């Protein structure tokens, strides 16, 4: 973590433009490039890929993910 | 993504008038033309089609979808 | 959609006095005439009919439906 | 609906002192006389009867029902 | 209901110092003497007894119950 | 209850520094010494013990418990 | 607990830069070094490890965990 993380959203800010893994409730997982987020943790991923139990389920282009379904977000 | 995405709602704004896929909790999926959205992510789709496990379940006309049941929205 | 839909609630406003289908969480569905709604998407239907898996379960008269149980609302 | 319903709570206001059916999440249903409600849809029923799958489960006297467990309320 | 019930919380106010039944989500039920409540319907019961499917599960002394797990409260 | 309980949080205040039982959703139960709480009912227990179905599952030291997973709190 | 805990968040503040265990809803557990938290209990862990039923499931680097999925946080 090259940049200082003072608040949780700092990690998301540092991850803009980079590949992230997003775990949703109900075992869905997305990977993609983090384009934007807001304080509700609504996010937009570019080149989003939906994974289910580790296998690619479907390719999406840019995708809006609603914050209240997100469990965690981690830079890939 | 031709238009710049600074905030998550920018993607929805760019998608107005275009076909989108809307994933709901409980495996329901809708496709349709995004007509409107608000900050709660309540949306209106025109020519809404309800899909269940990849098969057309029912055609609706314009449909109001309540934001708190939405997992993700992606331009088709 | 004869009337312009700028915000999601515009569709509900246009649907007042008309037959709508209301999908609730847990597979319950209501049809009836939309009489009123508020910003929480609490609604009142007149001549409400409760459907379960496509079959009429029970006739109600006017019925208050609490917004947080609603998935979608569509003019019939 | 003899009285005009402009907002959803108007139906509850018109139903004060009358028998109503209250459907809760998890298949519980109450009937009783609506004595009071507030904007959270917390309500008080008098002579409350709890029904489960159409059969009387238990008689209560006055009962406070918390709004967030309510699906719908209909005059009997 | 000897005292007038104008708002739902009036019933709780009238029940202070009296035995009440409290139904929680997930089939848990408590009985005890209502000592205090607040607008979130957080309550304190004295001599609280936890019931599960009609049988005494455990005696507690004074117990704080968080409002968002409560379905209904009824004077015993 | 030696001290007067006027509001539900008074019971928690009286229980500071004492052993309490904390029931969480999903059948988890903690016991420990109540060190702190806030209006969201977030709490800190010292010498926290996690119990599952009445058996000790694991010893923790000080533990932060998020309020929205708590069903009830009772002095041991 | 060397430092005084007056409010629940004090424990999180004392744990910054230290290894913690984070229990999520749905039996997921993370361990890692607590880097940041906010009032929603959104947190960032460094060197996050996801555990499922006591076994290492996957190593992550820095990870943002959304507060509303957290049950408890305990210094390791």
XYZ file of C-alpha atoms in Angstrom:
532
model
C 0.000 0.000 0.000
C 2.207 2.769 -1.346
C -0.307 5.490 -0.598
C -1.380 6.198 2.938
C -4.801 4.810 3.941
C -6.346 7.070 6.553
C -9.979 6.320 5.818
C -11.509 3.198 4.233
C -12.474 5.072 1.059
C -8.812 5.970 0.513
C -8.204 2.389 -0.621
C -10.949 2.718 -3.219
C -9.553 6.036 -4.333
C -6.078 4.505 -4.753
C -7.625 1.673 -6.762
C -9.264 3.843 -9.419
C -8.186 2.752 -12.872
C -6.922 -0.586 -11.540
C -8.290 -4.124 -11.606
C -10.292 -5.046 -8.498
C -12.189 -8.051 -7.196
C -15.670 -7.315 -5.843
C -17.419 -9.901 -3.703
C -21.202 -9.639 -3.602
C -23.663 -11.275 -1.259
C -24.959 -14.626 -2.597
C -21.534 -15.852 -3.805
C -21.393 -13.639 -6.888
C -17.992 -12.135 -7.607
C -17.011 -9.495 -10.154
C -13.644 -8.433 -11.438
C -13.005 -5.329 -13.505
C -11.374 -1.936 -13.602
C -12.676 0.408 -10.913
C -13.903 3.562 -12.609
C -15.917 5.321 -9.900
C -17.424 4.919 -6.439
C -19.523 6.984 -4.033
C -20.115 7.066 -0.274
C -22.815 4.367 -0.540
C -20.086 2.170 -2.118
C -22.041 2.135 -5.354
C -19.312 1.467 -7.913
C -18.742 1.301 -11.657
C -16.468 -1.365 -13.111
C -15.231 -1.372 -16.686
C -14.696 -4.679 -18.502
C -16.681 -6.343 -15.726
C -16.548 -10.131 -15.522
C -19.039 -12.002 -13.376
C -17.593 -15.046 -11.640
C -19.578 -17.721 -9.816
C -17.625 -20.176 -7.656
C -14.406 -19.235 -9.432
C -15.634 -19.707 -13.006
C -16.361 -16.984 -15.540
C -20.110 -16.693 -15.832
C -20.458 -13.756 -18.191
C -18.613 -10.766 -19.612
C -20.196 -7.380 -19.190
C -18.913 -4.048 -20.365
C -19.143 -1.161 -17.900
C -21.350 -2.158 -14.985
C -22.986 -0.270 -12.119
C -22.936 -2.275 -8.856
C -25.210 -1.188 -6.023
C -23.322 -0.699 -2.771
C -25.618 -2.565 -0.437
C -24.912 -5.888 -2.157
C -21.125 -5.578 -1.776
C -19.205 -7.523 0.879
C -15.629 -6.572 0.000
C -13.476 -4.949 -2.681
C -9.809 -5.819 -3.164
C -7.243 -4.700 -5.735
C -6.433 -7.758 -7.876
C -17.134 4.181 -22.312
C -17.019 7.191 -24.592
C -18.233 9.567 -21.913
C -16.209 10.150 -18.774
C -17.441 8.325 -15.650
C -16.596 10.387 -12.584
C -19.359 9.150 -10.317
C -21.276 5.856 -10.439
C -24.503 7.552 -11.517
C -22.717 8.919 -14.607
C -22.908 5.447 -16.122
C -26.667 5.397 -15.618
C -26.948 8.860 -17.072
C -24.969 7.791 -20.151
C -27.253 4.776 -20.512
C -30.522 6.680 -20.704
C -32.438 5.714 -23.818
C -30.321 2.582 -24.285
C -30.909 -1.107 -23.619
C -29.658 -2.256 -20.207
C -29.563 -5.481 -18.217
C -30.762 -5.195 -14.608
C -29.958 -7.978 -12.166
C -32.261 -8.212 -9.172
C -31.839 -10.135 -5.959
C -33.377 -13.640 -6.134
C -32.065 -14.415 -9.638
C -34.563 -12.224 -11.483
C -33.142 -10.287 -14.408
C -34.750 -7.572 -16.502
C -33.732 -6.076 -19.817
C -35.219 -2.941 -21.309
C -34.579 0.649 -22.299
C -33.513 2.810 -19.357
C -35.889 5.773 -19.186
C -35.182 7.265 -15.739
C -33.398 6.700 -12.440
C -33.026 8.492 -9.109
C -30.490 8.518 -6.284
C -32.141 5.493 -4.640
C -31.462 3.666 -7.933
C -35.191 3.344 -8.469
C -35.411 3.006 -12.263
C -37.951 2.896 -15.062
C -37.424 0.543 -17.999
C -39.426 0.678 -21.213
C -40.211 -2.548 -23.078
C -39.148 -4.440 -19.969
C -38.569 -8.163 -20.318
C -38.278 -10.342 -17.232
C -35.761 -13.156 -17.554
C -35.331 -16.050 -15.143
C -32.204 -18.196 -15.523
C -31.652 -16.851 -19.033
C -35.174 -17.504 -20.387
C -37.837 -14.925 -21.160
C -40.441 -15.153 -18.429
C -42.751 -12.307 -19.362
C -42.969 -9.108 -21.371
C -43.927 -5.956 -19.558
C -44.341 -2.491 -20.945
C -42.826 0.351 -18.948
C -41.850 -0.900 -15.486
C -40.824 0.776 -12.249
C -38.078 -1.179 -10.429
C -37.396 -0.370 -6.782
C -33.742 0.379 -6.137
C -33.189 -1.757 -3.078
C -33.796 -4.966 -5.029
C -31.158 -4.157 -7.679
C -27.724 -5.814 -7.668
C -26.260 -4.412 -10.881
C -27.133 -2.540 -14.081
C -25.142 -2.926 -17.283
C -25.648 -1.501 -20.762
C -26.525 -4.425 -23.057
C -45.478 5.902 -22.780
C -47.457 8.884 -23.976
C -46.332 11.080 -21.102
C -42.701 11.955 -20.637
C -40.875 9.999 -17.908
C -38.152 12.172 -16.428
C -37.996 10.593 -12.975
C -39.007 7.080 -11.903
C -42.016 8.329 -9.936
C -43.414 9.902 -13.114
C -44.387 6.424 -14.277
C -46.345 5.871 -11.070
C -47.958 9.259 -11.429
C -49.014 8.437 -15.001
C -50.444 5.145 -13.752
C -52.812 6.592 -11.180
C -56.347 5.355 -11.762
C -55.091 2.545 -13.996
C -54.615 -1.188 -13.501
C -51.081 -2.138 -12.415
C -49.197 -5.307 -11.534
C -47.178 -5.157 -8.319
C -44.533 -7.789 -7.654
C -43.629 -8.294 -4.023
C -40.696 -10.128 -2.506
C -41.475 -13.813 -1.766
C -43.311 -14.433 -5.070
C -46.492 -12.600 -4.089
C -48.055 -10.512 -6.850
C -50.923 -8.051 -6.662
C -52.990 -6.462 -9.405
C -55.355 -3.565 -8.883
C -56.037 0.073 -9.661
C -53.283 2.382 -8.410
C -54.903 4.990 -6.181
C -51.929 6.594 -4.398
C -48.198 6.303 -3.741
C -45.552 8.151 -1.763
C -41.779 8.543 -1.931
C -41.262 5.340 0.091
C -43.240 3.589 -2.694
C -45.949 2.770 -0.203
C -49.007 2.376 -2.443
C -52.750 1.901 -2.268
C -54.474 -0.377 -4.764
C -58.227 -0.531 -5.241
C -59.889 -3.850 -6.127
C -56.641 -5.566 -5.168
C -56.218 -9.180 -6.199
C -53.446 -11.268 -4.680
C -51.860 -13.724 -7.096
C -49.468 -16.522 -6.175
C -47.629 -18.241 -9.029
C -50.131 -16.863 -11.550
C -53.305 -17.989 -9.759
C -55.797 -15.791 -7.946
C -55.300 -16.342 -4.247
C -57.705 -13.829 -2.778
C -59.706 -10.709 -3.575
C -59.174 -7.700 -1.381
C -60.809 -4.328 -1.607
C -58.568 -1.292 -1.211
C -55.162 -2.378 0.093
C -52.161 -0.556 1.513
C -48.856 -2.111 0.359
C -45.671 -1.190 2.212
C -42.961 0.041 -0.119
C -40.063 -1.983 1.176
C -41.662 -5.258 0.095
C -42.140 -4.119 -3.533
C -39.838 -5.316 -6.332
C -41.544 -3.746 -9.350
C -44.732 -2.035 -10.511
C -45.934 -2.179 -14.100
C -49.087 -0.857 -15.778
C -51.135 -3.908 -16.824
C -63.654 3.799 -1.060
C -66.098 6.451 0.015
C -63.385 8.839 1.173
C -60.830 10.194 -1.249
C -57.403 8.534 -1.127
C -54.753 11.073 -2.072
C -51.855 9.561 -0.158
C -51.335 5.932 0.933
C -51.807 6.781 4.612
C -55.278 8.131 3.841
C -56.488 4.537 3.515
C -55.174 3.760 6.992
C -56.777 6.903 8.339
C -60.130 5.918 6.807
C -59.756 2.467 8.371
C -59.373 3.613 11.965
C -61.916 1.904 14.196
C -62.604 -0.740 11.530
C -61.578 -4.350 11.128
C -58.448 -4.816 9.000
C -56.301 -7.695 7.796
C -52.565 -7.254 8.280
C -50.160 -9.499 6.411
C -46.729 -9.852 7.964
C -43.558 -11.272 6.484
C -43.137 -15.013 7.189
C -46.788 -15.902 6.471
C -48.190 -14.514 9.710
C -51.486 -12.673 9.365
C -53.367 -10.604 11.934
C -56.913 -9.329 11.949
C -58.250 -6.773 14.378
C -59.609 -3.275 14.763
C -57.136 -0.594 13.662
C -56.653 1.797 16.563
C -53.562 3.789 15.578
C -50.690 3.998 13.084
C -47.676 6.206 12.476
C -45.474 7.102 9.498
C -43.296 4.011 10.067
C -46.533 1.990 9.660
C -46.230 0.825 13.254
C -49.835 0.022 14.133
C -52.004 -0.953 17.081
C -54.807 -3.461 16.615
C -57.506 -4.111 19.179
C -58.928 -7.638 19.563
C -56.010 -8.892 17.523
C -56.193 -12.432 16.182
C -53.118 -14.121 14.812
C -53.754 -16.365 11.835
C -51.302 -18.809 10.297
C -52.208 -20.281 6.905
C -55.852 -19.277 7.381
C -56.352 -20.806 10.834
C -56.699 -18.939 14.113
C -53.457 -19.384 16.019
C -54.064 -17.208 19.042
C -56.214 -14.380 20.386
C -54.440 -11.304 21.652
C -55.957 -8.195 23.100
C -54.518 -4.879 21.919
C -51.279 -5.494 20.010
C -48.485 -3.265 18.778
C -47.167 -4.381 15.353
C -43.824 -3.026 14.182
C -44.036 -1.458 10.745
C -41.053 -3.079 9.122
C -42.595 -6.537 9.343
C -45.797 -5.516 7.545
C -46.418 -6.405 3.883
C -49.971 -5.112 3.436
C -53.014 -3.853 5.334
C -56.533 -4.183 3.981
C -59.920 -3.313 5.480
C -61.733 -6.606 6.081
C -58.059 -0.540 26.424
C -59.022 1.782 29.207
C -56.646 4.517 28.106
C -57.041 6.191 24.751
C -54.630 5.008 22.027
C -53.939 7.866 19.652
C -50.506 6.786 18.476
C -49.005 3.272 18.415
C -46.516 4.079 21.168
C -49.425 4.949 23.498
C -50.096 1.223 23.862
C -46.502 0.665 24.967
C -46.755 3.572 27.356
C -49.945 2.140 28.866
C -48.184 -1.217 29.242
C -45.272 0.013 31.323
C -44.973 -2.004 34.522
C -47.218 -4.731 33.117
C -46.551 -8.190 31.726
C -46.207 -8.251 27.925
C -45.534 -10.830 25.248
C -42.864 -9.885 22.710
C -42.612 -11.814 19.467
C -39.222 -11.689 17.763
C -38.258 -12.686 14.249
C -37.110 -16.335 14.016
C -39.879 -17.717 16.295
C -38.371 -16.484 19.551
C -40.861 -15.093 22.052
C -40.237 -13.274 25.315
C -42.550 -12.492 28.164
C -41.742 -10.108 30.981
C -42.607 -6.813 32.611
C -42.154 -3.836 30.261
C -39.826 -1.373 31.956
C -38.847 0.997 29.143
C -39.013 1.559 25.388
C -37.786 4.146 22.894
C -38.801 5.299 19.408
C -36.720 2.529 17.793
C -38.883 0.083 19.827
C -35.794 -0.986 21.740
C -37.290 -2.248 24.996
C -36.265 -3.474 28.426
C -38.146 -6.335 30.058
C -37.779 -7.321 33.685
C -38.045 -11.003 34.697
C -37.700 -11.869 31.026
C -38.532 -15.433 29.998
C -37.511 -16.697 26.596
C -40.022 -19.037 24.998
C -39.464 -21.159 21.903
C -42.526 -22.766 20.320
C -44.511 -22.232 23.525
C -42.014 -23.783 25.932
C -39.854 -21.958 28.444
C -36.316 -21.948 27.108
C -34.548 -19.841 29.692
C -35.101 -17.314 32.466
C -33.298 -14.022 32.207
C -33.402 -11.099 34.566
C -33.719 -7.648 33.055
C -33.129 -7.845 29.303
C -32.544 -5.279 26.574
C -34.271 -6.247 23.294
C -33.216 -4.482 20.117
C -36.161 -2.980 18.260
C -35.397 -4.195 14.778
C -35.875 -7.843 15.772
C -39.366 -7.273 17.197
C -42.517 -8.271 15.294
C -45.192 -7.476 17.863
C -45.757 -6.611 21.523
C -48.969 -7.429 23.349
C -50.011 -6.991 26.977
C -50.354 -10.493 28.438
C -32.785 -3.776 39.017
C -31.479 -1.563 41.757
C -31.119 1.450 39.492
C -34.122 3.003 37.842
C -34.615 2.133 34.157
C -36.295 5.035 32.407
C -34.960 4.409 28.911
C -33.753 1.124 27.374
C -30.132 2.302 27.271
C -30.215 2.800 31.054
C -30.004 -0.979 31.435
C -26.858 -1.042 29.331
C -25.419 1.835 31.297
C -26.109 0.002 34.571
C -24.411 -3.087 33.133
C -21.083 -1.461 32.315
C -18.243 -3.388 33.893
C -20.479 -6.403 34.488
C -20.835 -9.755 32.771
C -23.565 -9.818 30.103
C -24.990 -12.309 27.651
C -25.371 -11.048 24.084
C -27.562 -12.967 21.668
C -26.783 -12.409 17.990
C -28.824 -13.313 14.949
C -27.938 -16.773 13.556
C -27.796 -18.487 17.001
C -24.421 -17.039 18.007
C -24.164 -15.962 21.618
C -21.408 -14.039 23.380
C -20.700 -13.528 27.046
C -18.230 -11.041 28.424
C -17.815 -7.862 30.423
C -19.619 -4.890 28.883
C -17.073 -2.115 28.392
C -18.869 0.331 26.099
C -21.937 0.828 23.903
C -23.332 3.527 21.636
C -26.780 4.488 20.321
C -26.481 2.010 17.444
C -26.032 -0.681 20.157
C -22.520 -1.303 18.878
C -20.811 -2.718 21.968
C -17.390 -3.767 23.231
C -17.058 -6.839 25.429
C -13.914 -7.728 27.350
C -12.975 -11.391 27.837
C -15.511 -12.255 25.178
C -16.511 -15.900 24.831
C -18.401 -17.056 21.765
C -20.990 -19.729 22.479
C -22.847 -21.792 19.885
C -25.843 -23.809 21.084
C -24.656 -23.510 24.683
C -21.083 -24.691 24.136
C -17.951 -22.568 24.232
C -16.790 -22.097 20.670
C -13.859 -19.757 21.144
C -12.283 -17.289 23.563
C -11.662 -13.800 22.325
C -10.167 -10.896 24.176
C -11.853 -7.523 23.792
C -14.369 -7.679 20.946
C -16.346 -5.087 19.015
C -19.887 -6.310 18.187
C -21.858 -4.455 15.536
C -25.277 -3.384 16.776
C -27.381 -4.521 13.888
C -26.588 -8.185 14.519
C -27.708 -8.070 18.164
C -31.065 -9.487 19.295
C -30.815 -9.020 23.047
C -28.392 -8.207 25.881
C -28.912 -9.417 29.434
C -26.795 -9.087 32.557
C -25.533 -12.590 33.400
C -6.977 -3.499 27.254
C -4.243 -1.069 28.160
C -6.047 1.921 26.702
C -9.344 3.048 28.109
C -12.439 2.079 26.097
C -15.111 4.708 26.568
C -16.923 4.224 23.275
C -17.060 1.114 21.060
C -14.990 2.752 18.324
C -12.161 3.269 20.821
C -11.378 -0.440 20.545
C -11.049 -0.122 16.777
C -8.874 2.936 17.182
C -6.602 1.063 19.613
C -6.377 -1.793 17.105
C -5.072 0.250 14.171
C -1.880 -1.273 12.818
C -2.554 -4.555 14.617
C -3.815 -7.943 13.491
C -7.588 -8.383 13.894
C -10.173 -11.063 13.209
C -13.282 -9.902 11.381
C -16.353 -12.105 11.357
C -18.757 -11.499 8.481
C -22.325 -12.680 8.050
C -22.536 -16.013 6.176
C -19.627 -17.651 8.062
C -16.874 -15.777 6.234
C -13.999 -14.637 8.421
C -11.084 -12.362 7.596
C -7.850 -11.730 9.414
C -5.459 -8.925 8.617
C -3.924 -5.700 9.866
C -6.511 -3.003 10.564
C -5.549 0.078 8.553
C -8.674 2.246 8.728
C -12.328 2.319 9.742
C -15.215 4.787 9.652
C -18.467 5.278 11.570
C -20.305 2.823 9.281
C -17.671 0.254 10.387
C -16.402 0.080 6.817
C -12.815 -1.067 7.318
C -9.592 -1.656 5.387
C -7.411 -4.630 6.224
C -3.867 -5.096 4.931
C -2.581 -8.601 4.175
C -6.162 -9.812 4.371
C -6.742 -13.554 4.568
C -10.187 -14.974 3.983
C -11.015 -17.957 6.170
C -14.017 -20.257 5.773
C -14.778 -22.648 8.633
C -11.271 -22.175 10.017
C -9.357 -22.881 6.809
C -7.505 -20.357 4.662
C -9.586 -19.766 1.570
C -7.602 -17.061 -0.165
C -4.963 -14.395 0.387
C -5.834 -10.862 -0.540
C -3.708 -7.786 -0.270
C -5.374 -4.667 1.126
C -9.131 -5.168 1.239
C -12.098 -2.866 1.798
C -14.835 -4.547 3.876
C -18.298 -2.996 3.909
C -19.565 -2.366 7.429
C -23.032 -3.792 7.108
C -21.707 -7.318 6.549
C -19.602 -7.305 9.721
C -20.687 -9.153 12.879
C -17.652 -8.611 15.102
C -14.031 -7.452 15.106
C -11.489 -8.685 17.635
C -7.765 -8.043 18.002
C -6.013 -11.346 17.257
